[in-house]
Short mmCIF file of N, CA and C in Angstrom, two decimals:
data_model
loop_
_atom_site.label_atom_id
_atom_site.label_comp_id
_atom_site.label_asym_id
_atom_site.label_seq_id
_atom_site.Cartn_x
_atom_site.Cartn_y
_atom_site.Cartn_z
N GLY A 1 78.49 109.89 62.37
CA GLY A 1 78.52 110.84 61.30
C GLY A 1 77.73 112.09 61.64
N THR A 2 77.50 112.89 60.63
CA THR A 2 76.78 114.15 60.83
C THR A 2 75.32 113.90 61.17
N SER A 3 74.73 112.86 60.60
CA SER A 3 73.33 112.59 60.92
C SER A 3 73.17 112.16 62.37
N CYS A 4 74.19 111.50 62.94
CA CYS A 4 74.15 111.11 64.36
C CYS A 4 74.10 112.35 65.24
N THR A 5 75.00 113.29 64.99
CA THR A 5 75.04 114.49 65.83
C THR A 5 73.80 115.33 65.62
N ARG A 6 73.30 115.40 64.38
CA ARG A 6 72.10 116.19 64.12
C ARG A 6 70.89 115.55 64.82
N PHE A 7 70.76 114.23 64.73
CA PHE A 7 69.65 113.54 65.39
C PHE A 7 69.76 113.65 66.90
N LYS A 8 70.97 113.53 67.42
CA LYS A 8 71.18 113.63 68.87
C LYS A 8 70.79 115.02 69.37
N ALA A 9 71.16 116.08 68.63
CA ALA A 9 70.80 117.44 69.02
C ALA A 9 69.28 117.63 68.95
N TRP A 10 68.67 117.12 67.90
CA TRP A 10 67.22 117.24 67.76
C TRP A 10 66.51 116.51 68.90
N LEU A 11 66.97 115.31 69.21
CA LEU A 11 66.36 114.51 70.27
C LEU A 11 66.52 115.16 71.63
N SER A 12 67.67 115.77 71.89
CA SER A 12 67.87 116.43 73.19
C SER A 12 66.96 117.65 73.31
N ARG A 13 66.76 118.41 72.22
CA ARG A 13 65.83 119.55 72.26
C ARG A 13 64.41 119.07 72.54
N GLU A 14 64.01 118.02 71.86
CA GLU A 14 62.66 117.49 72.06
C GLU A 14 62.49 116.97 73.49
N ASN A 15 63.51 116.30 74.01
CA ASN A 15 63.45 115.81 75.39
C ASN A 15 63.34 116.95 76.38
N GLN A 16 64.06 118.05 76.13
CA GLN A 16 63.97 119.22 77.02
C GLN A 16 62.56 119.80 77.00
N MET A 17 61.97 119.88 75.82
CA MET A 17 60.59 120.39 75.72
C MET A 17 59.62 119.46 76.45
N LEU A 18 59.82 118.16 76.32
CA LEU A 18 58.95 117.20 76.99
C LEU A 18 59.12 117.28 78.50
N SER A 19 60.35 117.46 78.95
CA SER A 19 60.61 117.59 80.39
C SER A 19 59.97 118.85 80.95
N ALA A 20 59.94 119.92 80.15
CA ALA A 20 59.31 121.16 80.60
C ALA A 20 57.81 120.98 80.75
N VAL A 21 57.22 120.09 79.98
CA VAL A 21 55.78 119.86 80.06
C VAL A 21 55.42 119.05 81.30
N LYS A 22 56.31 118.17 81.72
CA LYS A 22 56.04 117.31 82.88
C LYS A 22 56.10 118.12 84.17
N THR A 23 54.98 118.23 84.84
CA THR A 23 54.90 118.88 86.15
C THR A 23 53.81 118.20 86.95
N ASN A 24 53.55 118.74 88.14
CA ASN A 24 52.48 118.22 88.97
C ASN A 24 51.15 118.58 88.32
N GLU A 25 50.41 117.59 87.89
CA GLU A 25 49.21 117.84 87.12
C GLU A 25 48.00 118.19 87.97
N ALA A 26 48.02 117.87 89.22
CA ALA A 26 46.86 118.10 90.06
C ALA A 26 46.62 119.58 90.30
N GLU A 27 47.64 120.40 90.25
CA GLU A 27 47.54 121.82 90.59
C GLU A 27 47.48 122.73 89.38
N LEU A 28 47.22 122.22 88.20
CA LEU A 28 47.24 123.04 87.00
C LEU A 28 45.86 123.63 86.72
N SER A 29 45.87 124.86 86.25
CA SER A 29 44.62 125.48 85.82
C SER A 29 44.27 124.95 84.43
N PRO A 30 43.04 125.12 84.01
CA PRO A 30 42.67 124.63 82.67
C PRO A 30 43.49 125.29 81.55
N GLU A 31 43.88 126.55 81.73
CA GLU A 31 44.69 127.22 80.71
C GLU A 31 46.08 126.58 80.62
N GLU A 32 46.67 126.29 81.79
CA GLU A 32 47.99 125.65 81.79
C GLU A 32 47.92 124.26 81.16
N VAL A 33 46.86 123.55 81.47
CA VAL A 33 46.68 122.22 80.89
C VAL A 33 46.55 122.33 79.38
N ARG A 34 45.78 123.32 78.91
CA ARG A 34 45.60 123.50 77.47
C ARG A 34 46.93 123.85 76.80
N THR A 35 47.73 124.72 77.44
CA THR A 35 49.03 125.09 76.89
C THR A 35 49.94 123.87 76.80
N LYS A 36 49.98 123.09 77.87
CA LYS A 36 50.82 121.89 77.87
C LYS A 36 50.32 120.88 76.84
N GLN A 37 49.00 120.80 76.68
CA GLN A 37 48.44 119.89 75.68
C GLN A 37 48.84 120.32 74.27
N GLU A 38 48.86 121.62 74.03
CA GLU A 38 49.29 122.12 72.71
C GLU A 38 50.76 121.82 72.47
N THR A 39 51.58 121.96 73.52
CA THR A 39 53.00 121.63 73.39
C THR A 39 53.18 120.15 73.07
N LEU A 40 52.42 119.31 73.76
CA LEU A 40 52.49 117.87 73.50
C LEU A 40 52.04 117.55 72.07
N GLN A 41 51.00 118.26 71.62
CA GLN A 41 50.53 118.05 70.25
C GLN A 41 51.61 118.43 69.25
N ALA A 42 52.32 119.52 69.52
CA ALA A 42 53.42 119.94 68.64
C ALA A 42 54.54 118.90 68.64
N LEU A 43 54.84 118.36 69.83
CA LEU A 43 55.88 117.32 69.92
C LEU A 43 55.46 116.08 69.14
N ARG A 44 54.18 115.70 69.27
CA ARG A 44 53.69 114.53 68.54
C ARG A 44 53.72 114.76 67.03
N SER A 45 53.44 116.00 66.62
CA SER A 45 53.43 116.27 65.18
C SER A 45 54.83 116.21 64.59
N ARG A 46 55.86 116.38 65.43
CA ARG A 46 57.24 116.31 64.94
C ARG A 46 57.82 114.89 65.00
N LEU A 47 57.04 113.93 65.48
CA LEU A 47 57.52 112.54 65.53
C LEU A 47 57.90 111.99 64.15
N PRO A 48 57.09 112.21 63.11
CA PRO A 48 57.51 111.70 61.79
C PRO A 48 58.84 112.28 61.32
N GLU A 49 59.07 113.56 61.62
CA GLU A 49 60.35 114.18 61.26
C GLU A 49 61.49 113.47 61.97
N GLY A 50 61.30 113.19 63.26
CA GLY A 50 62.32 112.47 64.02
C GLY A 50 62.52 111.06 63.51
N GLN A 51 61.42 110.41 63.13
CA GLN A 51 61.52 109.05 62.59
C GLN A 51 62.32 109.05 61.29
N GLU A 52 62.10 110.06 60.47
CA GLU A 52 62.83 110.16 59.20
C GLU A 52 64.32 110.40 59.46
N MET A 53 64.63 111.28 60.42
CA MET A 53 66.03 111.54 60.76
C MET A 53 66.68 110.26 61.30
N PHE A 54 65.93 109.51 62.09
CA PHE A 54 66.43 108.27 62.67
C PHE A 54 66.74 107.25 61.57
N LYS A 55 65.83 107.13 60.59
CA LYS A 55 66.07 106.21 59.47
C LYS A 55 67.30 106.62 58.67
N MET A 56 67.43 107.92 58.43
CA MET A 56 68.60 108.41 57.67
C MET A 56 69.89 108.09 58.42
N MET A 57 69.85 108.28 59.76
CA MET A 57 71.03 107.99 60.58
C MET A 57 71.38 106.50 60.50
N LEU A 58 70.36 105.64 60.56
CA LEU A 58 70.62 104.20 60.48
C LEU A 58 71.20 103.81 59.12
N LEU A 59 70.66 104.40 58.06
CA LEU A 59 71.18 104.09 56.73
C LEU A 59 72.61 104.57 56.55
N GLU A 60 72.90 105.76 57.09
CA GLU A 60 74.23 106.33 56.95
C GLU A 60 75.27 105.54 57.75
N ASN A 61 74.87 105.03 58.91
CA ASN A 61 75.81 104.33 59.80
C ASN A 61 75.66 102.82 59.71
N GLN A 62 75.11 102.34 58.63
CA GLN A 62 74.86 100.91 58.48
C GLN A 62 76.16 100.10 58.46
N ASN A 63 77.17 100.62 57.81
CA ASN A 63 78.42 99.86 57.66
C ASN A 63 79.51 100.30 58.63
N ASP A 64 79.28 101.35 59.42
CA ASP A 64 80.29 101.82 60.37
C ASP A 64 80.24 100.97 61.63
N GLU A 65 81.27 100.18 61.85
CA GLU A 65 81.28 99.32 63.04
C GLU A 65 81.64 100.09 64.29
N GLY A 66 82.38 101.18 64.15
CA GLY A 66 82.78 101.97 65.31
C GLY A 66 81.63 102.76 65.90
N GLU A 67 80.60 103.02 65.11
CA GLU A 67 79.47 103.83 65.55
C GLU A 67 78.34 102.99 66.13
N ASP A 68 78.50 101.68 66.21
CA ASP A 68 77.42 100.81 66.67
C ASP A 68 76.92 101.19 68.05
N GLU A 69 77.83 101.45 68.97
CA GLU A 69 77.43 101.78 70.34
C GLU A 69 76.67 103.10 70.38
N VAL A 70 77.13 104.08 69.62
CA VAL A 70 76.46 105.38 69.58
C VAL A 70 75.06 105.22 68.98
N VAL A 71 74.96 104.45 67.92
CA VAL A 71 73.66 104.23 67.27
C VAL A 71 72.71 103.50 68.22
N GLU A 72 73.22 102.51 68.94
CA GLU A 72 72.37 101.79 69.89
C GLU A 72 71.90 102.70 71.02
N ASP A 73 72.79 103.57 71.51
CA ASP A 73 72.39 104.54 72.54
C ASP A 73 71.31 105.47 72.01
N LEU A 74 71.47 105.93 70.78
CA LEU A 74 70.47 106.81 70.19
C LEU A 74 69.16 106.07 69.94
N ARG A 75 69.24 104.80 69.55
CA ARG A 75 68.02 104.00 69.35
C ARG A 75 67.27 103.87 70.68
N TYR A 76 68.01 103.59 71.74
CA TYR A 76 67.39 103.47 73.06
C TYR A 76 66.77 104.80 73.47
N SER A 77 67.49 105.90 73.28
CA SER A 77 66.98 107.22 73.64
C SER A 77 65.73 107.56 72.84
N TRP A 78 65.73 107.21 71.56
CA TRP A 78 64.58 107.48 70.70
C TRP A 78 63.35 106.70 71.17
N MET A 79 63.54 105.42 71.49
CA MET A 79 62.41 104.61 71.98
C MET A 79 61.90 105.14 73.32
N LEU A 80 62.82 105.52 74.18
CA LEU A 80 62.45 106.06 75.49
C LEU A 80 61.67 107.36 75.32
N TYR A 81 62.13 108.22 74.42
CA TYR A 81 61.45 109.49 74.17
C TYR A 81 60.03 109.23 73.67
N LYS A 82 59.87 108.30 72.73
CA LYS A 82 58.53 108.03 72.19
C LYS A 82 57.61 107.47 73.27
N SER A 83 58.13 106.61 74.12
CA SER A 83 57.28 106.05 75.17
C SER A 83 56.91 107.10 76.21
N LYS A 84 57.85 107.99 76.54
CA LYS A 84 57.54 109.08 77.48
C LYS A 84 56.48 110.00 76.90
N LEU A 85 56.60 110.30 75.62
CA LEU A 85 55.64 111.18 74.96
C LEU A 85 54.26 110.53 74.95
N LYS A 86 54.20 109.26 74.65
CA LYS A 86 52.92 108.55 74.63
C LYS A 86 52.31 108.50 76.03
N GLU A 87 53.14 108.18 77.03
CA GLU A 87 52.68 108.11 78.41
C GLU A 87 52.17 109.47 78.88
N ASN A 88 52.91 110.50 78.57
CA ASN A 88 52.53 111.85 78.98
C ASN A 88 51.26 112.28 78.27
N SER A 89 51.06 111.88 77.04
CA SER A 89 49.86 112.24 76.30
C SER A 89 48.63 111.61 76.93
N CYS A 90 48.75 110.37 77.37
CA CYS A 90 47.62 109.69 78.01
C CYS A 90 47.24 110.39 79.30
N ILE A 91 48.23 110.77 80.08
CA ILE A 91 47.96 111.43 81.36
C ILE A 91 47.29 112.77 81.12
N ARG A 92 47.74 113.50 80.13
CA ARG A 92 47.18 114.82 79.84
C ARG A 92 45.72 114.72 79.43
N THR A 93 45.36 113.76 78.60
CA THR A 93 43.97 113.68 78.18
C THR A 93 43.08 113.29 79.35
N LYS A 94 43.56 112.46 80.25
CA LYS A 94 42.78 112.14 81.44
C LYS A 94 42.57 113.37 82.30
N ASN A 95 43.62 114.19 82.43
CA ASN A 95 43.53 115.40 83.23
C ASN A 95 42.53 116.37 82.62
N ILE A 96 42.53 116.50 81.31
CA ILE A 96 41.61 117.43 80.65
C ILE A 96 40.17 116.97 80.85
N THR A 97 39.91 115.69 80.74
CA THR A 97 38.54 115.22 80.92
C THR A 97 38.09 115.38 82.36
N ARG A 98 39.01 115.31 83.32
CA ARG A 98 38.65 115.54 84.71
C ARG A 98 38.41 117.02 84.98
N SER A 99 39.19 117.90 84.34
CA SER A 99 39.11 119.31 84.66
C SER A 99 37.95 120.02 83.98
N LYS A 100 37.38 119.44 82.92
CA LYS A 100 36.27 120.09 82.23
C LYS A 100 34.99 119.92 83.03
N LYS A 101 34.14 120.94 82.93
CA LYS A 101 32.84 120.86 83.58
C LYS A 101 31.91 120.03 82.70
N PRO A 102 30.94 119.34 83.29
CA PRO A 102 30.05 118.51 82.48
C PRO A 102 29.16 119.36 81.58
N THR A 103 29.59 119.55 80.36
CA THR A 103 28.83 120.29 79.35
C THR A 103 28.82 119.45 78.09
N GLY A 104 28.47 120.08 76.99
CA GLY A 104 28.46 119.38 75.70
C GLY A 104 29.85 118.97 75.26
N THR A 105 30.88 119.71 75.67
CA THR A 105 32.24 119.36 75.25
C THR A 105 32.75 118.13 75.98
N GLN A 106 32.15 117.80 77.11
CA GLN A 106 32.55 116.60 77.84
C GLN A 106 32.28 115.36 76.99
N LYS A 107 31.18 115.36 76.25
CA LYS A 107 30.85 114.20 75.42
C LYS A 107 31.87 114.02 74.31
N GLU A 108 32.43 115.11 73.80
CA GLU A 108 33.41 115.01 72.73
C GLU A 108 34.73 114.45 73.23
N ALA A 109 35.11 114.76 74.47
CA ALA A 109 36.40 114.33 75.00
C ALA A 109 36.37 112.87 75.45
N THR A 110 35.19 112.34 75.76
CA THR A 110 35.08 110.99 76.29
C THR A 110 35.55 109.92 75.31
N PRO A 111 35.16 109.92 74.02
CA PRO A 111 35.64 108.85 73.14
C PRO A 111 37.15 108.83 72.99
N ARG A 112 37.79 110.01 72.98
CA ARG A 112 39.25 110.03 72.86
C ARG A 112 39.87 109.43 74.12
N ALA A 113 39.30 109.73 75.30
CA ALA A 113 39.83 109.17 76.54
C ALA A 113 39.64 107.66 76.56
N LYS A 114 38.53 107.18 75.99
CA LYS A 114 38.29 105.74 75.96
C LYS A 114 39.31 105.03 75.09
N THR A 115 39.68 105.62 73.97
CA THR A 115 40.66 104.98 73.11
C THR A 115 42.04 104.99 73.75
N GLN A 116 42.32 105.96 74.61
CA GLN A 116 43.61 106.03 75.28
C GLN A 116 43.68 105.02 76.43
N LYS A 117 42.53 104.51 76.90
CA LYS A 117 42.52 103.61 78.06
C LYS A 117 42.94 102.18 77.72
N ASN A 118 42.98 101.82 76.44
CA ASN A 118 43.32 100.45 76.07
C ASN A 118 44.68 100.08 76.64
N PRO A 119 44.75 98.93 77.34
CA PRO A 119 46.05 98.53 77.91
C PRO A 119 47.04 98.16 76.82
N GLY A 120 48.29 98.36 77.11
CA GLY A 120 49.35 98.05 76.16
C GLY A 120 49.52 96.55 76.00
N LEU A 121 50.26 96.18 75.00
CA LEU A 121 50.49 94.77 74.70
C LEU A 121 51.21 94.08 75.85
N LEU A 122 52.21 94.73 76.39
CA LEU A 122 52.97 94.14 77.50
C LEU A 122 52.08 93.92 78.71
N GLN A 123 51.21 94.88 79.00
CA GLN A 123 50.32 94.74 80.15
C GLN A 123 49.34 93.58 79.93
N ARG A 124 48.82 93.44 78.72
CA ARG A 124 47.91 92.33 78.45
C ARG A 124 48.62 90.99 78.54
N ILE A 125 49.85 90.92 78.05
CA ILE A 125 50.63 89.68 78.13
C ILE A 125 50.91 89.32 79.58
N CYS A 126 51.29 90.30 80.38
CA CYS A 126 51.57 90.04 81.80
C CYS A 126 50.31 89.57 82.52
N ARG A 127 49.17 90.19 82.22
CA ARG A 127 47.92 89.80 82.85
C ARG A 127 47.57 88.36 82.47
N LEU A 128 47.74 88.01 81.20
CA LEU A 128 47.45 86.65 80.75
C LEU A 128 48.41 85.65 81.39
N ALA A 129 49.68 86.01 81.49
CA ALA A 129 50.66 85.12 82.11
C ALA A 129 50.32 84.89 83.58
N LEU A 130 49.89 85.93 84.27
CA LEU A 130 49.51 85.80 85.67
C LEU A 130 48.32 84.86 85.81
N LEU A 131 47.33 85.01 84.95
CA LEU A 131 46.17 84.12 85.01
C LEU A 131 46.56 82.67 84.73
N LEU A 132 47.44 82.48 83.77
CA LEU A 132 47.88 81.11 83.47
C LEU A 132 48.66 80.51 84.64
N TRP A 133 49.50 81.32 85.28
CA TRP A 133 50.24 80.82 86.45
C TRP A 133 49.29 80.46 87.58
N LEU A 134 48.26 81.28 87.80
CA LEU A 134 47.29 80.97 88.85
C LEU A 134 46.52 79.69 88.52
N LEU A 135 46.16 79.51 87.26
CA LEU A 135 45.48 78.28 86.86
C LEU A 135 46.37 77.07 87.08
N LEU A 136 47.64 77.17 86.68
CA LEU A 136 48.58 76.07 86.87
C LEU A 136 48.77 75.77 88.36
N LEU A 137 48.89 76.79 89.16
CA LEU A 137 49.06 76.61 90.60
C LEU A 137 47.83 75.93 91.21
N SER A 138 46.64 76.36 90.79
CA SER A 138 45.43 75.73 91.33
C SER A 138 45.31 74.27 90.89
N LEU A 139 45.72 73.96 89.65
CA LEU A 139 45.69 72.56 89.21
C LEU A 139 46.68 71.71 90.00
N LEU A 140 47.87 72.24 90.26
CA LEU A 140 48.84 71.50 91.07
C LEU A 140 48.32 71.29 92.49
N LEU A 141 47.72 72.31 93.06
CA LEU A 141 47.17 72.20 94.40
C LEU A 141 46.06 71.15 94.42
N LEU A 142 45.23 71.15 93.41
CA LEU A 142 44.16 70.15 93.31
C LEU A 142 44.75 68.75 93.17
N ALA A 143 45.80 68.61 92.38
CA ALA A 143 46.43 67.30 92.19
C ALA A 143 47.03 66.77 93.48
N PHE A 144 47.54 67.65 94.33
CA PHE A 144 48.11 67.20 95.60
C PHE A 144 47.05 66.97 96.66
N LEU A 145 45.92 67.66 96.59
CA LEU A 145 44.88 67.50 97.60
C LEU A 145 43.96 66.32 97.32
N LEU A 146 43.79 65.92 96.07
CA LEU A 146 42.90 64.80 95.76
C LEU A 146 43.32 63.50 96.44
N PRO A 147 44.59 63.10 96.44
CA PRO A 147 44.95 61.86 97.14
C PRO A 147 44.68 61.94 98.64
N LEU A 148 44.78 63.09 99.24
CA LEU A 148 44.51 63.22 100.67
C LEU A 148 43.04 63.06 100.98
N MET A 149 42.17 63.47 100.07
CA MET A 149 40.73 63.37 100.29
C MET A 149 40.22 61.95 100.06
N ASP A 150 40.92 61.14 99.30
CA ASP A 150 40.46 59.81 98.93
C ASP A 150 40.99 58.71 99.84
N GLU A 151 41.27 58.99 101.09
CA GLU A 151 41.80 57.96 101.99
C GLU A 151 40.81 56.82 102.16
N GLY A 152 39.51 57.09 102.21
CA GLY A 152 38.51 56.04 102.38
C GLY A 152 38.23 55.30 101.09
N ASN A 153 38.42 55.87 99.98
CA ASN A 153 38.11 55.26 98.69
C ASN A 153 39.38 54.98 97.91
N SER A 154 40.24 54.18 98.46
CA SER A 154 41.49 53.90 97.76
C SER A 154 41.25 52.81 96.72
N CYS A 155 42.21 52.59 95.89
CA CYS A 155 42.11 51.58 94.82
C CYS A 155 42.04 50.17 95.40
N SER A 156 42.63 49.95 96.56
CA SER A 156 42.63 48.60 97.11
C SER A 156 41.23 48.15 97.51
N LEU A 157 40.34 49.09 97.87
CA LEU A 157 38.97 48.71 98.22
C LEU A 157 38.14 48.43 96.98
N SER A 158 38.43 49.08 95.89
CA SER A 158 37.65 48.85 94.68
C SER A 158 38.16 47.64 93.90
N ASN A 159 39.31 47.14 94.22
CA ASN A 159 39.88 45.98 93.53
C ASN A 159 39.48 44.72 94.29
N ASN A 160 38.67 43.88 93.67
CA ASN A 160 38.18 42.67 94.34
C ASN A 160 39.30 41.70 94.68
N PHE A 161 40.29 41.59 93.81
CA PHE A 161 41.40 40.69 94.05
C PHE A 161 42.16 41.10 95.31
N ALA A 162 42.42 42.38 95.44
CA ALA A 162 43.12 42.86 96.62
C ALA A 162 42.26 42.71 97.86
N ARG A 163 40.94 42.88 97.73
CA ARG A 163 40.05 42.75 98.88
C ARG A 163 40.00 41.29 99.35
N SER A 164 40.09 40.35 98.45
CA SER A 164 40.05 38.95 98.85
C SER A 164 41.28 38.58 99.68
N PHE A 165 42.44 39.19 99.39
CA PHE A 165 43.63 38.93 100.20
C PHE A 165 43.49 39.51 101.60
N SER A 166 42.88 40.66 101.72
CA SER A 166 42.77 41.26 103.05
C SER A 166 41.85 40.44 103.94
N VAL A 167 40.82 39.81 103.36
CA VAL A 167 39.95 38.94 104.14
C VAL A 167 40.73 37.72 104.62
N MET A 168 41.54 37.14 103.78
CA MET A 168 42.33 35.97 104.15
C MET A 168 43.33 36.31 105.25
N LEU A 169 43.87 37.47 105.22
CA LEU A 169 44.85 37.83 106.22
C LEU A 169 44.20 38.05 107.58
N ARG A 170 42.92 38.39 107.60
CA ARG A 170 42.25 38.64 108.87
C ARG A 170 41.55 37.39 109.44
N TYR A 171 41.57 36.30 108.76
CA TYR A 171 40.88 35.08 109.20
C TYR A 171 41.61 34.46 110.38
N ASP A 172 40.87 34.27 111.53
CA ASP A 172 41.49 33.72 112.73
C ASP A 172 41.04 32.27 113.02
N GLY A 173 40.27 31.70 112.16
CA GLY A 173 39.76 30.34 112.38
C GLY A 173 40.74 29.27 111.95
N PRO A 174 40.27 27.99 111.93
CA PRO A 174 41.14 26.89 111.49
C PRO A 174 41.46 27.03 110.01
N PRO A 175 42.54 26.46 109.59
CA PRO A 175 42.89 26.56 108.17
C PRO A 175 41.85 25.84 107.32
N PRO A 176 41.60 26.37 106.17
CA PRO A 176 40.59 25.72 105.31
C PRO A 176 41.11 24.38 104.80
N THR A 177 40.20 23.47 104.53
CA THR A 177 40.61 22.14 104.08
C THR A 177 40.49 21.95 102.61
#
């Protein structure tokens, strides 16, 4: 519908602006960084507008079965745009804190950079899964190595009944009466 085309046009404009902001960050002057940061701030401030347009599009195309693929493509593009904007925002704040000279303003920028450093949910889940896999692997390795280490202390030596048979089998004298 019309909301699909309107949202698609809005999203493509926003993506173009975001792509214009993405450049090699190591060679930027503080003024360029500030300008790009202001552009990113403007893009972030328009996120609620985009979210509202997205909701309207979903409501309008709720019953249209022919538009499902278009809506799914737009949903994917919208999620991708938001993640790129968030990723780019994190990089920019790190760059600003690196480019500033150690003055009083450095202390103000540090708490914001600390809040941006928190790992994402997916990264925390992957890290936890890796630790659990390593724990499981070490337990399996331990389970396979324990029987190899216990060759001298097997169950047959601790079992008196089994030990009595081994003595009888080694007896070379006359049969008992």
